[in-house]
Coordinates of N, CA and C in Angstrom, one line a residue:
M297 N 63.2 176.1 -49.6 CA 62.5 174.9 -50.5 C 61.5 174.1 -49.9
K298 N 60.4 173.8 -50.6 CA 59.5 173.0 -49.7 C 60.1 171.4 -49.6
K299 N 59.6 171.1 -48.3 CA 60.1 169.7 -48.1 C 58.6 168.7 -48.3
Y300 N 59.1 167.5 -48.8 CA 58.1 166.6 -49.1 C 58.6 165.2 -48.3
S301 N 57.5 164.5 -47.8 CA 57.7 163.2 -47.2 C 57.6 162.2 -48.2
I302 N 58.8 161.1 -48.2 CA 59.0 160.1 -49.0 C 57.8 159.1 -49.2
S303 N 57.2 158.6 -47.6 CA 56.4 157.8 -47.4 C 55.2 158.1 -48.0
R304 N 54.8 159.8 -47.8 CA 53.4 160.2 -48.6 C 53.6 160.2 -49.8
W305 N 54.2 160.2 -50.2 CA 54.3 160.3 -51.9 C 54.4 158.9 -52.4
L306 N 54.9 158.0 -51.5 CA 54.7 156.4 -52.1 C 53.5 156.0 -51.8
T307 N 52.7 156.5 -50.7 CA 51.3 156.1 -50.4 C 50.5 156.6 -51.4
I308 N 50.5 157.9 -51.7 CA 49.6 158.4 -52.9 C 49.8 158.0 -54.2
S309 N 50.9 157.8 -54.5 CA 51.3 157.2 -55.9 C 50.7 155.5 -55.9
L310 N 50.8 155.0 -54.5 CA 49.9 153.7 -54.7 C 48.5 153.6 -54.7
I311 N 47.9 154.6 -54.0 CA 46.6 154.8 -53.9 C 46.0 155.2 -55.2
V312 N 46.9 155.8 -55.9 CA 46.5 156.6 -57.4 C 46.2 155.5 -58.3
T313 N 47.2 154.6 -58.1 CA 47.3 153.5 -59.0 C 46.4 152.3 -58.8
V314 N 46.0 152.3 -57.6 CA 45.2 151.2 -57.2 C 43.6 151.8 -57.6
A315 N 43.5 152.9 -57.2 CA 42.2 153.7 -57.6 C 42.0 153.5 -59.2
I316 N 43.0 153.8 -60.2 CA 42.7 153.7 -61.6 C 42.3 152.5 -61.8
V317 N 43.2 151.6 -61.7 CA 43.0 149.9 -61.8 C 41.5 149.3 -61.2
S318 N 41.2 150.1 -60.1 CA 40.0 149.4 -59.7 C 38.7 150.1 -60.6
I319 N 38.6 151.3 -60.9 CA 37.8 152.1 -61.5 C 37.6 151.4 -63.0
V320 N 38.9 151.1 -63.7 CA 38.7 150.5 -65.0 C 37.9 149.2 -65.0
A321 N 38.4 148.4 -63.7 CA 38.1 147.2 -63.7 C 36.5 146.9 -63.3
I322 N 36.2 148.1 -62.5 CA 34.9 147.9 -62.1 C 34.0 148.3 -63.0
S323 N 34.4 149.5 -63.8 CA 33.4 150.1 -65.0 C 33.3 148.7 -66.1
S324 N 34.3 148.2 -66.4 CA 34.3 146.7 -67.2 C 33.4 145.9 -66.8
I325 N 33.2 145.5 -65.1 CA 32.5 144.5 -64.9 C 31.2 145.1 -64.7
Y326 N 30.9 146.4 -64.6 CA 29.5 147.0 -64.4 C 29.0 146.7 -65.8
L327 N 29.7 147.6 -66.8 CA 29.1 147.3 -68.2 C 28.7 146.1 -68.8
N328 N 29.5 145.2 -68.7 CA 29.5 143.8 -68.7 C 28.2 143.3 -68.1
A329 N 27.9 143.3 -66.8 CA 26.7 143.1 -66.1 C 25.6 143.7 -66.6
N330 N 25.9 145.0 -67.1 CA 24.1 145.3 -67.5 C 23.8 145.0 -68.8
R331 N 24.8 144.9 -70.0 CA 24.5 144.1 -71.1 C 23.9 142.6 -71.1
K332 N 24.9 141.9 -69.7 CA 24.2 140.6 -69.6 C 22.8 140.7 -69.3
A333 N 22.7 141.7 -68.4 CA 21.2 141.6 -67.8 C 20.1 142.3 -68.7
K334 N 20.6 143.0 -69.8 CA 19.5 143.4 -70.9 C 19.5 142.3 -71.8
R335 N 20.4 141.6 -72.3 CA 20.2 140.2 -72.9 C 19.2 139.1 -72.1
E336 N 19.5 139.2 -71.0 CA 18.4 138.2 -70.2 C 16.9 138.7 -70.5
L337 N 17.0 140.1 -70.1 CA 15.7 140.6 -70.5 C 14.9 140.5 -71.8
E338 N 15.6 140.9 -72.7 CA 15.4 140.8 -74.3 C 15.0 139.1 -74.6
K339 N 15.7 138.3 -73.7 CA 15.4 136.8 -74.0 C 14.0 136.4 -73.3
Q340 N 13.8 136.8 -72.3 CA 12.8 136.8 -71.4 C 11.7 137.4 -72.2
A341 N 11.4 138.5 -73.0 CA 10.6 139.0 -73.4 C 10.1 138.0 -75.0
D342 N 11.4 137.4 -75.6 CA 10.9 136.6 -76.7 C 10.3 135.4 -76.1
E343 N 10.7 134.8 -74.9 CA 9.9 133.5 -74.5 C 8.5 133.9 -73.9
I344 N 8.2 134.8 -73.6 CA 6.8 135.3 -72.9 C 6.1 135.6 -74.5
L345 N 6.7 136.2 -75.5 CA 5.9 136.4 -76.9 C 5.5 135.0 -77.3
Q346 N 6.8 133.8 -77.4 CA 6.4 132.8 -77.9 C 5.5 132.0 -77.1
Y347 N 5.4 132.2 -75.9 CA 4.3 131.4 -74.9 C 2.8 131.9 -75.3
L348 N 2.7 133.3 -75.4 CA 1.5 133.7 -75.6 C 1.0 133.5 -76.9
M349 N 1.8 133.3 -78.1 CA 1.5 133.1 -79.4 C 0.8 131.6 -79.3
G350 N 1.7 130.7 -78.7 CA 1.3 129.6 -78.6 C 0.0 129.0 -77.7
S351 N -0.1 129.7 -76.7 CA -1.0 129.5 -75.8 C -2.5 129.9 -76.2
L352 N -2.4 131.0 -77.2 CA -3.6 131.8 -77.2 C -4.5 131.6 -78.6
E353 N -3.5 130.6 -79.4 CA -3.9 129.9 -80.6 C -5.4 129.7 -80.8
M354 N -5.7 128.5 -80.0 CA -6.7 127.6 -79.8 C -7.7 128.4 -79.3
P355 N -7.6 129.0 -78.2 CA -8.7 129.9 -77.6 C -9.3 130.9 -78.4
L356 N -8.4 131.6 -79.4 CA -8.8 132.6 -80.2 C -9.7 132.0 -81.2
W357 N -9.0 130.7 -81.7 CA -9.6 130.2 -82.8 C -11.1 129.6 -82.2
L358 N -11.4 129.0 -81.4 CA -12.4 128.7 -80.7 C -13.4 129.7 -80.2
I359 N -13.0 130.9 -80.3 CA -13.5 132.3 -80.0 C -13.9 132.0 -78.3
N360 N -12.9 131.7 -77.7 CA -13.0 131.3 -76.2 C -12.3 132.4 -75.3
D361 N -13.2 133.5 -75.1 CA -12.6 134.7 -74.5 C -12.4 134.7 -73.2
D362 N -13.0 133.5 -72.4 CA -12.9 133.6 -70.9 C -11.4 133.1 -70.9
T363 N -11.3 132.1 -71.5 CA -9.7 131.4 -71.6 C -8.6 132.1 -71.9
V364 N -9.0 133.2 -73.1 CA -8.1 134.3 -73.1 C -7.7 135.3 -72.1
R365 N -8.4 135.5 -71.4 CA -8.6 136.4 -70.1 C -7.7 135.8 -69.2
V366 N -7.9 134.4 -68.9 CA -7.2 133.5 -68.1 C -5.8 133.6 -68.2
I367 N -5.4 133.3 -69.4 CA -4.0 133.4 -69.8 C -3.5 134.6 -69.8
G368 N -4.3 135.8 -70.3 CA -3.5 137.0 -70.1 C -3.6 137.5 -68.5
K369 N -4.1 137.2 -67.7 CA -4.4 137.3 -66.4 C -2.8 136.5 -65.6
S370 N -2.8 135.5 -66.2 CA -1.5 134.6 -65.5 C -0.5 135.3 -66.4
V371 N -0.3 135.9 -67.3 CA 1.1 136.3 -67.8 C 1.3 137.7 -67.1
A372 N 0.2 138.5 -66.9 CA 0.3 140.0 -66.3 C 0.8 140.0 -65.1
Q373 N 0.5 138.8 -64.1 CA 1.3 138.8 -62.7 C 2.6 138.8 -62.6
N374 N 3.4 138.6 -64.1 CA 4.5 138.5 -64.0 C 5.1 140.0 -63.5
E375 N 5.8 140.5 -62.4 CA 6.1 141.8 -62.3 C 6.8 142.3 -63.4
L376 N 7.5 142.0 -64.1 CA 8.2 142.5 -65.5 C 7.1 142.8 -66.3
V377 N 5.7 142.3 -66.7 CA 5.2 142.7 -67.4 C 4.3 143.8 -66.8
V378 N 4.5 145.1 -67.8 CA 3.7 146.3 -67.5 C 2.5 146.6 -68.2
Q379 N 2.5 146.0 -69.3 CA 1.2 146.3 -70.0 C 1.1 145.0 -71.0
L380 N 0.0 144.5 -71.2 CA -0.4 143.2 -71.9 C -1.9 143.9 -72.7
I381 N -2.0 143.6 -74.1 CA -2.9 143.7 -74.6 C -3.1 142.7 -75.6
I382 N -4.5 142.0 -75.8 CA -4.7 140.9 -76.4 C -5.9 141.2 -77.4
K383 N -5.8 141.2 -78.7 CA -6.7 141.4 -79.5 C -7.6 140.5 -80.2
D384 N -8.6 140.3 -80.9 CA -8.8 139.6 -81.7 C -9.0 139.8 -83.3
N385 N -9.3 139.1 -84.1 CA -9.2 139.5 -85.4 C -9.7 140.7 -86.0
L386 N -10.5 141.3 -85.3 CA -11.4 142.3 -85.9 C -10.6 143.5 -85.2
G387 N -9.3 143.5 -84.2 CA -8.8 144.6 -83.7 C -9.6 144.7 -82.3
I388 N -10.6 143.9 -81.6 CA -11.0 144.4 -80.3 C -10.3 143.8 -79.2
R389 N -10.5 144.6 -78.3 CA -9.4 144.1 -77.2 C -10.4 143.2 -76.4
I390 N -9.4 142.1 -76.1 CA -10.1 140.9 -75.3 C -9.5 141.0 -73.9
Y391 N -8.3 141.6 -74.0 CA -7.5 141.6 -72.8 C -6.9 142.5 -72.6
F392 N -7.0 143.6 -71.6 CA -5.9 144.7 -71.3 C -5.6 144.5 -69.7
D393 N -4.5 144.9 -69.7 CA -3.5 145.4 -68.6 C -2.3 146.2 -68.4
E394 N -2.6 147.0 -67.6 CA -1.3 148.3 -67.4 C -1.1 148.7 -66.1
K395 N 0.2 148.5 -66.0 CA 0.7 148.8 -64.6 C 1.7 150.3 -64.7
E396 N 1.6 151.0 -63.6 CA 2.4 152.4 -63.6 C 4.0 151.9 -63.9
H397 N 4.3 152.5 -65.1 CA 5.8 152.4 -65.4 C 6.5 153.4 -65.7
G398 N 7.7 153.7 -66.2 CA 8.3 154.5 -66.9 C 8.3 154.4 -68.6
Q399 N 9.1 155.3 -69.2 CA 9.4 155.0 -70.5 C 10.4 154.0 -71.0
D400 N 11.2 153.5 -70.0 CA 12.3 152.6 -70.4 C 11.8 151.1 -70.3
V401 N 11.3 150.9 -71.3 CA 10.6 149.1 -71.4 C 11.0 148.7 -72.8
I402 N 11.0 147.4 -72.9 CA 11.2 146.6 -74.1 C 9.7 146.1 -74.8
N403 N 9.5 146.3 -75.8 CA 8.3 146.2 -76.4 C 8.3 144.7 -77.5
R404 N 7.1 144.2 -77.5 CA 7.2 142.9 -78.3 C 5.5 142.8 -78.7
S405 N 5.6 142.3 -79.8 CA 4.0 142.1 -80.5 C 4.3 140.9 -81.4
G406 N 3.0 140.4 -81.5 CA 2.9 139.6 -82.6 C 1.5 138.8 -83.0
Q407 N 1.4 138.4 -84.3 CA -0.1 138.3 -85.1 C 0.0 136.7 -84.7
I408 N -1.2 136.4 -84.4 CA -1.5 134.8 -84.4 C -2.1 134.1 -85.3
F409 N -2.1 133.1 -85.8 CA -2.7 132.4 -87.0 C -2.8 131.1 -86.7
H410 N -3.8 130.4 -87.0 CA -4.1 128.9 -87.3 C -4.4 128.7 -88.5
K411 N -3.2 127.7 -88.9 CA -3.9 127.3 -90.4 C -3.8 128.2 -91.6
G412 N -3.1 129.1 -91.4 CA -3.1 130.6 -92.3 C -4.0 131.4 -91.9
E413 N -5.0 131.3 -90.9 CA -5.9 132.1 -90.6 C -5.6 133.1 -89.6
F414 N -6.0 134.3 -90.1 CA -5.4 135.4 -88.9 C -6.5 135.4 -87.7
L415 N -6.2 135.0 -86.4 CA -6.9 135.3 -85.3 C -6.8 136.4 -84.4
G416 N -5.7 137.2 -84.5 CA -5.6 138.2 -83.6 C -4.3 138.6 -83.2
E417 N -3.9 139.4 -82.2 CA -2.6 140.1 -81.9 C -2.4 140.1 -80.7
V418 N -1.3 140.1 -80.2 CA -1.0 140.2 -78.7 C 0.2 141.5 -78.8
E419 N 0.1 142.4 -77.7 CA 1.2 143.3 -77.6 C 1.6 143.3 -76.0
F420 N 2.8 143.3 -75.7 CA 3.2 143.5 -74.2 C 4.4 144.3 -74.1
S421 N 4.4 144.8 -72.7 CA 6.0 145.6 -72.5 C 6.7 145.1 -71.1
L422 N 7.6 144.7 -71.0 CA 8.4 144.5 -69.9 C 9.4 145.9 -69.5
T423 N 9.3 145.9 -68.1 CA 10.0 147.1 -67.5 C 11.4 146.8 -67.5
K424 N 12.2 147.9 -67.6 CA 13.8 147.6 -67.2 C 14.1 147.9 -65.7
Q425 N 13.1 148.5 -65.2 CA 13.6 149.1 -63.8 C 14.2 148.1 -62.9
F426 N 13.7 146.6 -62.7 CA 14.5 145.8 -61.6 C 16.1 145.5 -62.4
Y427 N 16.1 145.2 -63.5 CA 17.8 145.3 -63.7 C 18.6 146.4 -63.6
Q428 N 17.8 147.6 -63.7 CA 18.5 148.8 -63.5 C 18.9 149.1 -62.1
E429 N 17.9 148.7 -61.3 CA 18.0 148.9 -59.8 C 19.2 147.9 -59.6
N430 N 19.2 146.8 -59.9 CA 20.4 145.6 -59.5 C 21.8 146.4 -59.7
S431 N 21.5 146.9 -61.0 CA 22.9 147.6 -61.7 C 23.4 148.5 -60.7
R432 N 22.6 149.5 -60.2 CA 22.9 150.3 -59.3 C 23.4 150.0 -57.8
N433 N 22.6 148.9 -57.5 CA 22.9 148.2 -56.4 C 24.5 147.7 -56.6
L434 N 24.8 147.1 -57.5 CA 26.0 146.3 -57.7 C 27.3 147.4 -57.8
L435 N 26.9 148.6 -58.8 CA 27.8 149.8 -58.5 C 28.1 150.5 -57.2
F436 N 26.9 150.4 -56.5 CA 27.1 151.0 -55.1 C 27.8 150.3 -54.6
S437 N 28.0 148.9 -54.3 CA 28.8 147.7 -53.7 C 30.3 147.8 -54.0
F438 N 30.3 148.2 -55.4 CA 31.7 148.2 -55.8 C 32.5 149.2 -55.2
C439 N 31.5 150.7 -55.3 CA 32.0 152.0 -54.6 C 32.6 152.1 -53.1
I440 N 31.8 151.2 -52.5 CA 31.9 150.8 -51.0 C 33.1 150.2 -51.1
I441 N 33.5 148.8 -51.6 CA 34.5 148.5 -52.0 C 35.8 148.8 -52.2
I442 N 35.8 149.8 -53.3 CA 36.9 150.6 -53.6 C 37.3 151.8 -52.4
V443 N 36.4 152.2 -51.8 CA 36.6 153.0 -50.6 C 37.3 152.6 -49.4
F444 N 36.7 151.1 -49.2 CA 37.5 150.5 -47.8 C 38.8 150.2 -48.3
V445 N 38.9 149.8 -49.8 CA 40.4 149.3 -50.1 C 41.1 150.4 -49.7
L446 N 41.1 151.6 -50.6 CA 41.6 152.6 -50.5 C 42.2 153.1 -49.0
A447 N 40.9 153.2 -48.3 CA 41.0 153.6 -46.6 C 42.2 152.8 -46.3
S448 N 42.0 151.4 -46.4 CA 43.0 150.3 -45.9 C 44.7 150.7 -46.4
L449 N 44.7 150.9 -47.6 CA 45.7 151.3 -48.2 C 46.7 152.6 -47.7
V450 N 45.7 153.7 -47.3 CA 46.5 154.6 -46.4 C 46.8 154.5 -45.2
L451 N 46.1 153.8 -44.4 CA 46.8 153.0 -42.9 C 47.7 152.0 -43.0
V452 N 47.6 151.3 -43.9 CA 48.6 150.1 -44.1 C 49.8 150.4 -44.6
T453 N 49.8 150.8 -45.8 CA 51.0 151.3 -46.6 C 51.8 152.6 -45.8
G454 N 51.1 153.4 -45.6 CA 51.7 154.6 -44.7 C 52.5 153.7 -43.5
F455 N 51.9 153.1 -42.8 CA 52.6 152.5 -41.7 C 53.9 151.8 -42.2
F456 N 53.5 150.6 -43.1 CA 54.8 150.0 -43.5 C 56.1 150.8 -44.3
I457 N 55.6 151.8 -44.8 CA 56.6 152.4 -45.5 C 57.6 153.3 -44.5
R458 N 56.7 153.7 -43.7 CA 57.4 154.5 -42.8 C 58.4 153.6 -42.0
A459 N 57.7 152.4 -41.3 CA 58.5 151.3 -40.7 C 59.6 150.7 -41.5
F460 N 59.6 150.7 -42.9 CA 60.6 150.1 -43.7 C 61.7 151.1 -43.8
L461 N 61.4 152.5 -44.0 CA 62.2 153.3 -44.2 C 63.0 154.1 -42.9
K462 N 62.5 153.9 -41.8 CA 63.1 154.2 -41.0 C 64.5 154.0 -40.5
K463 N 64.7 152.8 -40.3 CA 65.8 152.3 -40.2 C 67.1 152.7 -41.2
P464 N 66.8 152.2 -42.2 CA 67.8 152.6 -43.3 C 68.4 154.0 -43.4
L465 N 66.9 155.1 -43.3 CA 67.2 156.6 -43.3 C 68.1 156.7 -42.1
H466 N 67.9 156.0 -40.8 CA 68.8 156.6 -39.7 C 70.4 156.2 -40.1
S467 N 70.7 155.1 -40.6 CA 71.8 154.6 -41.1 C 72.3 155.6 -41.9
L468 N 71.8 156.0 -43.0 CA 72.2 157.1 -43.6 C 72.6 158.4 -43.2
N469 N 71.7 158.7 -42.2 CA 71.9 159.7 -41.7 C 73.3 159.8 -40.7
E470 N 73.7 158.5 -40.4 CA 74.8 158.1 -39.6 C 75.9 158.6 -40.3
I471 N 75.9 157.9 -41.7 CA 76.9 158.0 -42.6 C 77.4 159.5 -42.7
V472 N 76.2 160.2 -43.3 CA 76.4 161.7 -43.3 C 76.8 162.5 -42.2
D473 N 76.4 162.2 -41.2 CA 76.7 163.2 -40.0 C 78.3 162.7 -39.8
S474 N 78.9 161.5 -39.9 CA 80.3 161.2 -39.8 C 81.0 161.9 -40.6
Y475 N 80.5 161.9 -41.8 CA 81.4 162.4 -43.0 C 81.5 164.1 -42.9
A476 N 80.3 164.4 -42.3 CA 80.2 166.0 -42.0 C 81.4 166.3 -40.8
A477 N 81.7 165.3 -39.8 CA 82.2 165.6 -38.6 C 83.5 165.5 -39.0
G478 N 84.0 164.8 -40.4 CA 85.2 164.7 -40.6 C 85.5 163.3 -40.3
V479 N 84.8 162.2 -39.9 CA 85.1 161.0 -39.4 C 85.0 160.2 -40.8
Y480 N 85.9 159.6 -41.4 CA 85.6 159.0 -42.9 C 85.6 157.5 -42.7
K481 N 85.5 157.2 -41.6 CA 85.5 155.5 -41.2 C 84.0 155.4 -41.5
S482 N 83.5 154.3 -42.2 CA 82.1 154.2 -42.5 C 81.7 153.4 -41.1
P483 N 80.4 153.8 -40.7 CA 79.8 153.3 -39.5 C 79.5 152.0 -39.7
A484 N 79.3 151.2 -38.5 CA 79.0 149.6 -38.5 C 77.6 149.7 -39.4
A485 N 76.5 150.4 -39.0 CA 75.3 150.2 -39.5 C 75.5 150.1 -41.1
R486 N 74.8 149.0 -41.7 CA 74.6 149.2 -43.3 C 73.1 149.3 -43.5
L487 N 73.1 149.5 -45.2 CA 71.9 150.2 -45.6 C 71.0 148.7 -46.2
P488 N 70.1 148.2 -46.0 CA 69.6 147.1 -46.5 C 69.1 147.1 -48.0
Y489 N 68.7 148.4 -48.5 CA 68.0 148.5 -49.6 C 68.9 149.0 -51.0
L490 N 68.7 148.2 -52.1 CA 69.8 148.7 -53.5 C 69.9 150.1 -53.7
E491 N 68.5 150.8 -53.3 CA 68.5 152.3 -53.9 C 69.3 153.0 -53.0
F492 N 69.8 152.6 -51.6 CA 70.8 153.3 -50.8 C 72.4 152.7 -51.0
Q493 N 72.6 151.7 -51.9 CA 73.6 151.5 -52.0 C 75.0 152.3 -52.2
P494 N 74.6 153.2 -53.4 CA 75.4 153.9 -53.9 C 76.3 155.0 -52.7
F495 N 75.1 155.4 -51.6 CA 75.4 156.1 -50.7 C 76.4 155.4 -49.7
E496 N 76.1 154.0 -49.3 CA 77.0 153.1 -48.4 C 78.2 153.2 -49.3
N497 N 78.2 153.0 -50.9 CA 79.7 152.9 -51.1 C 80.4 154.2 -51.3

């Protein structure tokens, strides 16, 4: 019959329990952080749209293309803005800027009016790249922490379990040996744990 180590199985059980709890907790934190970052990006996109529609109203109404370009250039300097298009009421582009980006973007567009008169429209895209990179870094940090915690558990729990079980098991062995030798007087050594009390009794 195959023999198993109590300390080994206790250590493995503890590690599996901690690993499951850690994975569930970290998954929850990661998903919440992702959702929060996405909400922040959506909010930032709405704020940029409101700013553009407000600041471009007068320059478009006064047909001041230079001011429109200055506003467009200042917004395009934001590293999150990967595409920006400003058009007049005829659909002609006054300002256009585009950076290299993937498909994962947030798009916003709006029409600009002054006293009910259509002046033009603005379109732009924000990249999700930066918040996705932050999420990946967060997940990597969590994984490193889990590995460190589990490695510590292997070393610490293995040592302490063996240390705590060594003396009571030695006492139990003395009791069994004395009974096997026909000596029924209980040895002086006592078993400190409740789980071993039936053997001592």
